[in-house]
mmCIF file of C-alpha atoms and ligand atoms in Angstrom:
data_model
loop_
_atom_site.group_PDB
_atom_site.id
_atom_site.type_symbol
_atom_site.label_atom_id
_atom_site.label_comp_id
_atom_site.label_asym_id
_atom_site.label_seq_id
_atom_site.Cartn_x
_atom_site.Cartn_y
_atom_site.Cartn_z
ATOM 1 C CA MET A 1 -29.577 -1.633 1.919
ATOM 2 C CA ARG A 2 -32.565 0.022 3.615
ATOM 3 C CA GLU A 3 -30.609 0.108 6.851
ATOM 4 C CA LEU A 4 -27.721 1.866 5.117
ATOM 5 C CA GLU A 5 -30.140 4.451 3.706
ATOM 6 C CA LEU A 6 -31.290 5.108 7.256
ATOM 7 C CA TYR A 7 -27.706 5.949 8.172
ATOM 8 C CA ARG A 8 -27.696 8.582 5.422
ATOM 9 C CA SER A 9 -30.989 10.198 6.400
ATOM 10 C CA HIS A 10 -30.807 13.973 6.539
ATOM 11 C CA GLU A 11 -33.762 14.142 8.956
ATOM 12 C CA LEU A 12 -32.195 11.690 11.352
ATOM 13 C CA ALA A 13 -28.903 13.590 11.145
ATOM 14 C CA GLU A 14 -30.706 16.810 12.134
ATOM 15 C CA LYS A 15 -32.344 15.054 15.086
ATOM 16 C CA VAL A 16 -29.034 13.646 16.284
ATOM 17 C CA ARG A 17 -27.398 17.033 15.844
ATOM 18 C CA GLY A 18 -30.143 18.459 18.064
ATOM 19 C CA LEU A 19 -29.290 15.886 20.736
ATOM 20 C CA ILE A 20 -25.591 16.704 20.493
ATOM 21 C CA ARG A 21 -26.393 20.403 20.987
ATOM 22 C CA LYS A 22 -28.707 19.650 23.884
ATOM 23 C CA TYR A 23 -26.133 17.618 25.825
ATOM 24 C CA ALA A 24 -23.253 19.941 24.952
ATOM 25 C CA SER A 25 -25.308 22.843 26.258
ATOM 26 C CA ALA A 26 -26.150 20.947 29.452
ATOM 27 C CA LEU A 27 -22.473 20.161 29.966
ATOM 28 C CA ARG A 28 -21.536 23.787 29.255
ATOM 29 C CA SER A 29 -23.864 24.907 32.019
ATOM 30 C CA ARG A 30 -21.984 22.526 34.317
ATOM 31 C CA GLY A 31 -18.723 24.301 33.513
ATOM 32 C CA PHE A 32 -17.344 22.152 30.675
ATOM 33 C CA LYS A 33 -15.522 24.505 28.323
ATOM 34 C CA ILE A 34 -14.101 21.771 26.075
ATOM 35 C CA ILE A 35 -15.343 18.202 25.756
ATOM 36 C CA LYS A 36 -12.572 16.303 24.039
ATOM 37 C CA LEU A 37 -13.555 12.996 22.405
ATOM 38 C CA MET A 38 -10.836 10.806 20.901
ATOM 39 C CA ASN A 39 -11.217 8.315 18.062
ATOM 40 C CA PHE A 40 -8.912 5.315 17.595
ATOM 41 C CA CYS A 41 -9.529 4.401 14.011
ATOM 42 C CA GLY A 42 -8.164 6.082 10.898
ATOM 43 C CA THR A 43 -11.442 5.354 9.125
ATOM 44 C CA HIS A 44 -13.308 7.331 11.800
ATOM 45 C CA GLU A 45 -10.979 10.250 11.151
ATOM 46 C CA TRP A 46 -11.578 9.813 7.417
ATOM 47 C CA THR A 47 -15.366 9.978 7.908
ATOM 48 C CA THR A 48 -15.020 12.954 10.260
ATOM 49 C CA VAL A 49 -12.938 14.988 7.816
ATOM 50 C CA HIS A 50 -14.513 13.803 4.574
ATOM 51 C CA TYR A 51 -18.042 14.663 5.720
ATOM 52 C CA GLY A 52 -17.057 17.794 7.645
ATOM 53 C CA LEU A 53 -18.443 16.458 10.926
ATOM 54 C CA ARG A 54 -16.305 18.831 12.995
ATOM 55 C CA SER A 55 -18.156 21.753 11.437
ATOM 56 C CA LEU A 56 -21.440 20.277 12.769
ATOM 57 C CA MET A 57 -20.244 20.100 16.363
ATOM 58 C CA PRO A 58 -20.983 22.741 18.989
ATOM 59 C CA ARG A 59 -17.851 24.688 19.821
ATOM 60 C CA GLU A 60 -17.325 22.819 23.123
ATOM 61 C CA VAL A 61 -17.074 19.447 21.392
ATOM 62 C CA GLU A 62 -13.596 18.711 20.099
ATOM 63 C CA LEU A 63 -13.059 15.556 18.039
ATOM 64 C CA VAL A 64 -9.431 14.452 18.035
ATOM 65 C CA ALA A 65 -7.689 11.620 16.212
ATOM 66 C CA GLY A 66 -5.737 9.029 18.195
ATOM 67 C CA PRO A 67 -3.214 6.319 17.229
ATOM 68 C CA GLY A 68 -5.554 4.398 14.946
ATOM 69 C CA CYS A 69 -3.477 4.025 11.793
ATOM 70 C CA PRO A 70 -1.379 0.832 11.660
ATOM 71 C CA VAL A 71 0.910 2.167 8.945
ATOM 72 C CA CYS A 72 1.674 5.326 10.954
ATOM 73 C CA ILE A 73 2.741 3.444 14.058
ATOM 74 C CA THR A 74 4.795 0.658 12.441
ATOM 75 C CA PRO A 75 8.340 1.135 13.776
ATOM 76 C CA SER A 76 10.874 2.456 11.316
ATOM 77 C CA LEU A 77 13.200 -0.412 12.242
ATOM 78 C CA CYS A 78 10.720 -2.945 10.785
ATOM 79 C CA VAL A 79 10.789 -1.082 7.470
ATOM 80 C CA GLU A 80 14.589 -0.820 7.631
ATOM 81 C CA HIS A 81 14.903 -4.578 8.217
ATOM 82 C CA ALA A 82 12.611 -5.239 5.254
ATOM 83 C CA ILE A 83 14.569 -2.863 2.996
ATOM 84 C CA ARG A 84 17.891 -4.495 3.886
ATOM 85 C CA LEU A 85 16.596 -8.031 3.411
ATOM 86 C CA SER A 86 15.038 -7.138 0.045
ATOM 87 C CA LEU A 87 18.380 -5.773 -1.139
ATOM 88 C CA GLU A 88 20.086 -8.976 0.026
ATOM 89 C CA GLY A 89 17.824 -11.091 -2.189
ATOM 90 C CA VAL A 90 15.095 -12.058 0.297
ATOM 91 C CA THR A 91 11.693 -11.421 -1.262
ATOM 92 C CA VAL A 92 9.639 -9.015 0.851
ATOM 93 C CA TYR A 93 5.864 -9.185 0.540
ATOM 94 C CA THR A 94 3.701 -6.435 1.955
ATOM 95 C CA PHE A 95 0.689 -4.219 1.354
ATOM 96 C CA GLY A 96 0.651 -1.093 -0.817
ATOM 97 C CA ASP A 97 0.715 1.337 2.111
ATOM 98 C CA ALA A 98 3.745 -0.257 3.721
ATOM 99 C CA PHE A 99 5.450 -0.240 0.307
ATOM 100 C CA ARG A 100 5.474 3.579 0.419
ATOM 101 C CA LEU A 101 6.114 3.957 4.157
ATOM 102 C CA PRO A 102 9.271 6.036 4.750
ATOM 103 C CA ALA A 103 11.833 4.778 7.249
ATOM 104 C CA THR A 104 13.616 7.260 9.463
ATOM 105 C CA ARG A 105 17.068 6.056 8.424
ATOM 106 C CA GLU A 106 18.212 5.294 4.924
ATOM 107 C CA VAL A 107 19.353 1.727 4.275
ATOM 108 C CA ARG A 108 21.803 1.285 1.395
ATOM 109 C CA GLY A 109 20.375 4.284 -0.439
ATOM 110 C CA ALA A 110 16.705 3.456 0.165
ATOM 111 C CA ARG A 111 14.264 5.005 2.630
ATOM 112 C CA SER A 112 11.271 2.876 1.675
ATOM 113 C CA LEU A 113 10.503 -0.464 0.102
ATOM 114 C CA ARG A 114 9.465 1.399 -3.030
ATOM 115 C CA GLU A 115 12.950 2.901 -3.261
ATOM 116 C CA ALA A 116 14.507 -0.476 -2.456
ATOM 117 C CA LYS A 117 12.599 -2.013 -5.363
ATOM 118 C CA ALA A 118 13.839 0.752 -7.649
ATOM 119 C CA LEU A 119 17.375 -0.168 -6.560
ATOM 120 C CA GLY A 120 16.806 -3.799 -7.509
ATOM 121 C CA GLY A 121 15.404 -5.090 -4.222
ATOM 122 C CA SER A 122 13.005 -8.008 -4.310
ATOM 123 C CA VAL A 123 9.709 -6.473 -3.173
ATOM 124 C CA ARG A 124 6.217 -7.667 -4.062
ATOM 125 C CA VAL A 125 3.013 -5.830 -3.192
ATOM 126 C CA VAL A 126 0.091 -8.138 -2.430
ATOM 127 C CA TYR A 127 -3.535 -7.761 -1.384
ATOM 128 C CA SER A 128 -3.445 -10.430 1.313
ATOM 129 C CA PHE A 129 -1.204 -12.798 3.249
ATOM 130 C CA MET A 130 -2.769 -15.652 1.246
ATOM 131 C CA ASP A 131 -1.493 -14.067 -1.998
ATOM 132 C CA ALA A 132 2.015 -14.080 -0.535
ATOM 133 C CA ILE A 133 1.616 -17.681 0.614
ATOM 134 C CA ARG A 134 0.635 -18.835 -2.878
ATOM 135 C CA ASP A 135 3.412 -16.867 -4.566
ATOM 136 C CA ALA A 136 6.145 -17.925 -2.118
ATOM 137 C CA ALA A 137 5.060 -21.574 -2.361
ATOM 138 C CA LYS A 138 5.168 -21.436 -6.159
ATOM 139 C CA ARG A 139 8.530 -19.688 -6.370
ATOM 140 C CA GLY A 140 10.198 -21.452 -3.424
ATOM 141 C CA CYS A 141 12.182 -18.294 -2.725
ATOM 142 C CA GLU A 142 13.480 -17.144 0.654
ATOM 143 C CA ALA A 143 10.809 -14.637 1.699
ATOM 144 C CA ILE A 144 9.314 -12.567 4.496
ATOM 145 C CA PHE A 145 5.958 -10.880 4.944
ATOM 146 C CA LEU A 146 6.039 -7.439 6.581
ATOM 147 C CA ALA A 147 2.889 -7.898 8.668
ATOM 148 C CA ILE A 148 1.380 -4.636 9.823
ATOM 149 C CA GLY A 149 -2.044 -4.137 11.348
ATOM 150 C CA PHE A 150 -4.238 -4.300 14.423
ATOM 151 C CA GLU A 151 -6.589 -6.948 15.795
ATOM 152 C CA THR A 152 -8.643 -6.712 12.596
ATOM 153 C CA THR A 153 -5.907 -8.138 10.394
ATOM 154 C CA ALA A 154 -4.321 -10.528 12.905
ATOM 155 C CA PRO A 155 -6.691 -13.435 12.074
ATOM 156 C CA GLY A 156 -5.620 -13.152 8.432
ATOM 157 C CA TYR A 157 -2.134 -14.254 9.545
ATOM 158 C CA ALA A 158 -3.114 -16.560 12.411
ATOM 159 C CA ILE A 159 -5.541 -18.777 10.490
ATOM 160 C CA PRO A 160 -3.194 -19.779 7.608
ATOM 161 C CA LEU A 161 -0.394 -20.376 10.125
ATOM 162 C CA ALA A 162 -2.590 -22.507 12.396
ATOM 163 C CA ARG A 163 -3.884 -24.492 9.438
ATOM 164 C CA GLY A 164 -0.380 -25.278 8.170
ATOM 165 C CA LEU A 165 -0.815 -23.372 4.908
ATOM 166 C CA VAL A 166 2.368 -21.291 5.171
ATOM 167 C CA PRO A 167 5.413 -22.699 3.337
ATOM 168 C CA LYS A 168 8.676 -23.039 5.285
ATOM 169 C CA ASN A 169 10.417 -20.479 3.055
ATOM 170 C CA LEU A 170 8.020 -17.675 4.100
ATOM 171 C CA LYS A 171 8.611 -15.948 7.457
ATOM 172 C CA LEU A 172 6.580 -13.289 9.243
ATOM 173 C CA LEU A 173 8.056 -9.935 10.322
ATOM 174 C CA SER A 174 5.347 -9.061 12.814
ATOM 175 C CA ALA A 175 4.498 -5.422 13.463
ATOM 176 C CA LEU A 176 1.024 -6.438 14.657
ATOM 177 C CA ARG A 177 -0.326 -4.263 17.436
ATOM 178 C CA LEU A 178 -3.263 -4.187 19.872
ATOM 179 C CA THR A 179 -5.352 -1.043 20.146
ATOM 180 C CA PRO A 180 -6.737 -0.759 23.722
ATOM 181 C CA PRO A 181 -3.244 -0.414 25.325
ATOM 182 C CA ALA A 182 -2.373 2.373 22.856
ATOM 183 C CA ALA A 183 -5.673 4.113 23.542
ATOM 184 C CA ARG A 184 -4.838 4.019 27.247
ATOM 185 C CA HIS A 185 -1.343 5.376 26.534
ATOM 186 C CA ALA A 186 -2.638 8.295 24.409
ATOM 187 C CA ILE A 187 -5.370 9.240 26.882
ATOM 188 C CA LEU A 188 -2.982 9.230 29.836
ATOM 189 C CA ALA A 189 -0.464 11.298 27.818
ATOM 190 C CA THR A 190 -2.888 14.234 27.649
ATOM 191 C CA VAL A 191 -3.193 14.137 31.439
ATOM 192 C CA GLU A 192 0.567 13.801 31.995
ATOM 193 C CA ARG A 193 1.207 16.800 29.762
ATOM 194 C CA GLY A 194 -1.353 18.906 31.613
ATOM 195 C CA LEU A 195 -3.503 19.279 28.486
ATOM 196 C CA GLU A 196 -7.260 19.271 28.212
ATOM 197 C CA PRO A 197 -8.167 15.678 29.186
ATOM 198 C CA VAL A 198 -10.000 13.270 26.929
ATOM 199 C CA ARG A 199 -13.597 12.912 28.171
ATOM 200 C CA GLY A 200 -14.783 10.059 25.986
ATOM 201 C CA ILE A 201 -13.565 7.324 23.643
ATOM 202 C CA ILE A 202 -14.887 6.654 20.142
ATOM 203 C CA ALA A 203 -13.720 3.055 19.928
ATOM 204 C CA PRO A 204 -12.886 1.356 16.623
ATOM 205 C CA GLY A 205 -15.667 -0.587 14.968
ATOM 206 C CA HIS A 206 -13.539 -2.835 12.730
ATOM 207 C CA VAL A 207 -11.200 -3.870 15.543
ATOM 208 C CA SER A 208 -14.175 -4.563 17.791
ATOM 209 C CA THR A 209 -15.723 -7.000 15.318
ATOM 210 C CA VAL A 210 -12.816 -9.245 16.379
ATOM 211 C CA THR A 211 -12.194 -8.195 20.000
ATOM 212 C CA GLY A 212 -15.797 -7.523 20.929
ATOM 213 C CA ALA A 213 -16.833 -4.693 23.225
ATOM 214 C CA GLU A 214 -15.407 -6.188 26.401
ATOM 215 C CA PRO A 215 -11.809 -4.788 26.196
ATOM 216 C CA TRP A 216 -13.214 -1.276 25.659
ATOM 217 C CA ASP A 217 -15.560 -1.713 28.592
ATOM 218 C CA ARG A 218 -12.602 -2.701 30.760
ATOM 219 C CA LEU A 219 -10.546 0.277 29.574
ATOM 220 C CA SER A 220 -13.467 2.629 30.064
ATOM 221 C CA ARG A 221 -13.968 1.503 33.650
ATOM 222 C CA GLU A 222 -10.249 1.681 34.400
ATOM 223 C CA LEU A 223 -9.934 5.257 33.075
ATOM 224 C CA ARG A 224 -13.387 6.321 34.328
ATOM 225 C CA LEU A 225 -14.331 7.512 30.816
ATOM 226 C CA PRO A 226 -17.269 6.419 28.668
ATOM 227 C CA ALA A 227 -16.564 4.562 25.421
ATOM 228 C CA VAL A 228 -18.794 4.027 22.404
ATOM 229 C CA ILE A 229 -17.917 1.540 19.672
ATOM 230 C CA SER A 230 -18.892 3.282 16.499
ATOM 231 C CA GLY A 231 -19.627 2.406 12.896
ATOM 232 C CA PHE A 232 -18.279 4.360 9.952
ATOM 233 C CA GLU A 233 -21.199 6.168 8.349
ATOM 234 C CA PRO A 234 -21.287 9.869 9.252
ATOM 235 C CA LEU A 235 -24.476 9.253 11.176
ATOM 236 C CA ASP A 236 -22.850 6.397 13.109
ATOM 237 C CA LEU A 237 -20.265 8.853 14.365
ATOM 238 C CA MET A 238 -22.807 11.543 15.165
ATOM 239 C CA ILE A 239 -24.926 9.061 17.128
ATOM 240 C CA SER A 240 -21.780 7.907 18.958
ATOM 241 C CA VAL A 241 -20.961 11.498 19.897
ATOM 242 C CA ALA A 242 -24.514 12.015 21.168
ATOM 243 C CA ILE A 243 -24.310 8.820 23.253
ATOM 244 C CA LEU A 244 -20.933 9.851 24.681
ATOM 245 C CA LEU A 245 -22.165 13.323 25.638
ATOM 246 C CA ARG A 246 -25.190 11.798 27.318
ATOM 247 C CA MET A 247 -22.987 9.345 29.231
ATOM 248 C CA ILE A 248 -20.693 12.178 30.333
ATOM 249 C CA TYR A 249 -23.731 14.184 31.423
ATOM 250 C CA LEU A 250 -25.072 11.235 33.431
ATOM 251 C CA GLY A 251 -21.631 10.365 34.840
ATOM 252 C CA ARG A 252 -21.693 6.897 33.289
ATOM 253 C CA VAL A 253 -18.686 4.796 32.350
ATOM 254 C CA GLY A 254 -18.462 1.506 30.456
ATOM 255 C CA ALA A 255 -18.726 0.675 26.775
ATOM 256 C CA GLU A 256 -21.827 1.088 24.626
ATOM 257 C CA VAL A 257 -22.039 -0.497 21.180
ATOM 258 C CA GLU A 258 -23.404 1.832 18.522
ATOM 259 C CA TYR A 259 -22.111 -0.434 15.715
ATOM 260 C CA ARG A 260 -24.525 -3.241 16.559
ATOM 261 C CA ARG A 261 -24.753 -4.220 12.918
ATOM 262 C CA LEU A 262 -21.426 -6.031 13.340
ATOM 263 C CA VAL A 263 -20.060 -5.794 16.888
ATOM 264 C CA THR A 264 -21.020 -8.120 19.724
ATOM 265 C CA TRP A 265 -19.856 -8.147 23.325
ATOM 266 C CA GLU A 266 -17.701 -11.273 22.828
ATOM 267 C CA GLY A 267 -16.437 -10.454 19.332
ATOM 268 C CA ASN A 268 -15.347 -13.143 16.919
ATOM 269 C CA VAL A 269 -14.619 -16.044 19.249
ATOM 270 C CA LEU A 270 -13.104 -18.244 16.543
ATOM 271 C CA ALA A 271 -10.782 -15.510 15.260
ATOM 272 C CA LYS A 272 -9.634 -14.789 18.824
ATOM 273 C CA LYS A 273 -8.935 -18.493 19.366
ATOM 274 C CA PHE A 274 -6.673 -18.599 16.301
ATOM 275 C CA ILE A 275 -4.866 -15.416 17.381
ATOM 276 C CA SER A 276 -4.154 -16.775 20.858
ATOM 277 C CA GLU A 277 -3.006 -20.102 19.420
ATOM 278 C CA VAL A 278 -0.428 -18.549 17.085
ATOM 279 C CA PHE A 279 0.631 -15.369 18.887
ATOM 280 C CA GLN A 280 1.479 -14.229 22.371
ATOM 281 C CA VAL A 281 0.960 -10.723 23.689
ATOM 282 C CA SER A 282 4.179 -8.804 24.286
ATOM 283 C CA ASP A 283 5.428 -5.312 25.068
ATOM 284 C CA ALA A 284 5.889 -3.585 21.717
ATOM 285 C CA ALA A 285 7.223 -0.373 20.176
ATOM 286 C CA TRP A 286 4.851 2.025 18.451
ATOM 287 C CA ARG A 287 6.436 4.518 16.112
ATOM 288 C CA GLY A 288 6.625 7.842 17.895
ATOM 289 C CA LEU A 289 5.042 6.497 21.068
ATOM 290 C CA GLY A 290 7.798 4.237 22.422
ATOM 291 C CA VAL A 291 7.204 0.846 23.983
ATOM 292 C CA ILE A 292 3.679 0.201 25.242
ATOM 293 C CA PRO A 293 3.193 -2.761 27.604
ATOM 294 C CA ASP A 294 1.155 -5.706 26.275
ATOM 295 C CA SER A 295 0.452 -4.004 22.956
ATOM 296 C CA GLY A 296 2.063 -6.336 20.415
ATOM 297 C CA LEU A 297 1.619 -9.807 18.957
ATOM 298 C CA GLU A 298 4.654 -12.062 18.492
ATOM 299 C CA LEU A 299 4.720 -15.594 17.190
ATOM 300 C CA ALA A 300 4.620 -18.217 19.928
ATOM 301 C CA GLY A 301 4.976 -21.957 20.503
ATOM 302 C CA PRO A 302 5.553 -24.046 17.378
ATOM 303 C CA TYR A 303 4.991 -20.965 15.191
ATOM 304 C CA VAL A 304 8.278 -19.291 16.198
ATOM 305 C CA LYS A 305 9.835 -21.177 13.294
ATOM 306 C CA TYR A 306 8.070 -18.627 11.090
ATOM 307 C CA ASP A 307 9.507 -15.671 13.016
ATOM 308 C CA ALA A 308 11.647 -13.466 10.730
ATOM 309 C CA TYR A 309 13.293 -11.779 13.746
ATOM 310 C CA ARG A 310 14.686 -15.147 14.860
ATOM 311 C CA GLU A 311 15.453 -16.433 11.390
ATOM 312 C CA TYR A 312 17.565 -13.394 10.455
ATOM 313 C CA GLY A 313 18.716 -12.302 13.938
ATOM 314 C CA LEU A 314 16.900 -8.967 13.593
ATOM 315 C CA GLU A 315 16.885 -6.382 16.338
ATOM 316 C CA ILE A 316 13.476 -5.898 17.985
ATOM 317 C CA PRO A 317 12.322 -2.251 17.717
ATOM 318 C CA ASP A 318 12.676 -0.357 20.987
ATOM 319 C CA GLY A 319 10.760 2.748 19.909
ATOM 320 C CA ARG A 320 13.579 5.267 20.321
ATOM 321 C CA GLU A 321 14.161 8.119 17.841
ATOM 322 C CA ASP A 322 11.593 6.744 15.484
ATOM 323 C CA MET A 323 10.364 9.797 13.549
ATOM 324 C CA PRO A 324 12.115 11.695 10.754
ATOM 325 C CA SER A 325 13.592 14.995 11.901
ATOM 326 C CA GLY A 326 11.000 17.791 12.069
ATOM 327 C CA CYS A 327 8.004 15.455 11.617
ATOM 328 C CA ARG A 328 5.297 15.940 14.251
ATOM 329 C CA CYS A 329 3.623 12.582 13.679
ATOM 330 C CA ALA A 330 4.240 11.522 17.271
ATOM 331 C CA ASP A 331 2.046 14.415 18.462
ATOM 332 C CA VAL A 332 -0.479 13.948 15.650
ATOM 333 C CA ILE A 333 -0.864 10.246 16.489
ATOM 334 C CA MET A 334 -1.465 11.072 20.149
ATOM 335 C CA GLY A 335 -4.043 13.752 19.352
ATOM 336 C CA LEU A 336 -1.724 16.411 20.770
ATOM 337 C CA ALA A 337 -1.277 18.314 17.489
ATOM 338 C CA LYS A 338 -3.211 18.804 14.283
ATOM 339 C CA PRO A 339 -1.515 18.065 10.950
ATOM 340 C CA VAL A 340 -1.622 21.752 10.011
ATOM 341 C CA GLU A 341 0.506 22.511 13.068
ATOM 342 C CA CYS A 342 3.389 20.628 11.470
ATOM 343 C CA PRO A 343 5.571 23.073 9.508
ATOM 344 C CA LEU A 344 6.158 20.402 6.851
ATOM 345 C CA PHE A 345 2.452 19.790 6.136
ATOM 346 C CA MET A 346 1.816 20.224 2.393
ATOM 347 C CA ARG A 347 5.269 21.715 1.980
ATOM 348 C CA ALA A 348 8.039 19.136 2.347
ATOM 349 C CA CYS A 349 5.429 16.464 3.100
ATOM 350 C CA THR A 350 2.566 15.717 0.696
ATOM 351 C CA PRO A 351 0.552 12.602 -0.201
ATOM 352 C CA SER A 352 2.601 12.115 -3.382
ATOM 353 C CA ARG A 353 5.916 12.633 -1.526
ATOM 354 C CA PRO A 354 5.299 11.616 2.090
ATOM 355 C CA TYR A 355 8.068 12.601 4.483
ATOM 356 C CA GLY A 356 6.463 11.273 7.669
ATOM 357 C CA PRO A 357 4.406 8.109 8.259
ATOM 358 C CA CYS A 358 1.062 9.878 8.860
ATOM 359 C CA MET A 359 1.058 11.109 5.247
ATOM 360 C CA VAL A 360 1.179 7.654 3.637
ATOM 361 C CA SER A 361 -1.949 5.658 4.270
ATOM 362 C CA SER A 362 -5.551 6.614 3.542
ATOM 363 C CA GLU A 363 -5.971 6.111 7.306
ATOM 364 C CA GLY A 364 -3.131 8.497 8.235
ATOM 365 C CA THR A 365 -4.385 11.719 9.812
ATOM 366 C CA CYS A 366 -2.069 13.954 7.768
ATOM 367 C CA ALA A 367 -3.007 12.218 4.507
ATOM 368 C CA ILE A 368 -6.708 12.589 5.325
ATOM 369 C CA TRP A 369 -6.347 16.282 6.161
ATOM 370 C CA ALA A 370 -4.244 16.821 3.043
ATOM 371 C CA ARG A 371 -6.784 15.127 0.795
ATOM 372 C CA PHE A 372 -9.986 16.654 2.153
ATOM 373 C CA GLY A 373 -8.696 19.861 3.679
ATOM 374 C CA GLY A 374 -9.586 22.105 0.722
ATOM 375 C CA GLY A 375 -12.152 24.640 1.881
ATOM 376 C CA GLY A 376 -12.728 22.649 5.065
ATOM 377 C CA LEU A 377 -11.705 22.763 8.644
ATOM 378 C CA ALA A 378 -8.077 21.942 7.891
ATOM 379 C CA ASP A 379 -7.807 25.127 5.830
ATOM 380 C CA LYS A 380 -9.562 27.138 8.504
ATOM 381 C CA VAL A 381 -7.218 25.895 11.210
ATOM 382 C CA ALA A 382 -4.253 26.393 8.900
ATOM 383 C CA ARG A 383 -5.192 30.047 8.522
ATOM 384 C CA GLU A 384 -5.657 30.377 12.272
ATOM 385 C CA VAL A 385 -2.186 29.043 12.986
ATOM 386 C CA GLY A 386 -0.715 31.215 10.251
ATOM 387 C CA LEU A 387 0.136 28.673 7.554
HETATM 388 S S1 SF4 B 408 2.743 16.555 7.746
HETATM 389 FE FE1 SF4 B 408 4.237 14.942 7.296
HETATM 390 S S2 SF4 B 408 6.031 15.471 8.475
HETATM 391 FE FE2 SF4 B 408 4.313 16.630 9.348
HETATM 392 S S3 SF4 B 408 3.456 15.367 10.999
HETATM 393 FE FE3 SF4 B 408 2.345 14.853 9.144
HETATM 394 S S4 SF4 B 408 3.445 13.101 8.266
HETATM 395 FE FE4 SF4 B 408 4.836 14.061 9.766
#
């Protein structure tokens, strides 16, 4: 508790802000006009917007959101498969966010699992995979679980499967994805498009409790960019920014762990063992981003008998044409556009009636900007771009 209070200390925040200014100024004198730092966790974006951290940054420091929302990047085809199966009598279990996630194409009159349920589809919202396991075992119904998430949630599927707890009637529709390959993809996209390059990575704290710091260190050294694994208090993020600016100033690469309260270099060895026992890494589609090599988890070995794609002969998403018309989520996810630069933001697309995937989850960049934009930076930028 005392440690948490430390992370809310106004005095410490002022000191860290002073450090951020100092290093930004030093970098400015070396000719840096913009120092773009990218986060890869929706919760980091939430903290940044909710606490107005962008307003505390010197004008050179630009904090941008990357592809860190699992709901946003789940391919439309996975949702479409789930809608169709639910309307054919297969019970679909999933989380609340995925329940509201709009597909690009309508399936038998429904664009989301929520709409499918309203049309009589068999859809059940659960808090965990274990809830679905218990319910499917009790009911004995033909069922699938629409499994979305990153490395953080993967053990929640792998452990029950490895321990033989999953009944035969429950299959997994895996949309599980791995974050470092997507981070690489988004960072390289800014370079390929000739945009201001990303100078540093704010790596996801939750994911890293499982993966450890090592994959971010590897990515950092490959891309020649510093990375800091950050916690989720506002001060965690400010300290991470200060560390990144210092590393840029000193020309250092590699990963530093700011979130030492929970993240180790090796990560959760047991959780990783279960993941590698049950899943294999595969090329996978990310909504709006296309197929990213080695970025997905598919069931492997004896666990393929739980694979919903095989069981129902479902097409594997290939990442093409995966956003609703007019939605700029693909650019928002890659940090290439701000939500307010989408003409549909808070017009045809709102948190209560999401049109695109970034407006659904509390981790979606558009939903975060919509919720906390009032009187904040989102409004300021909206005025600047004429909305
Ligand atoms: S505001 Fe809506 S339509 Fe526009 S990019 Fe965001 S989610 Fe997509």
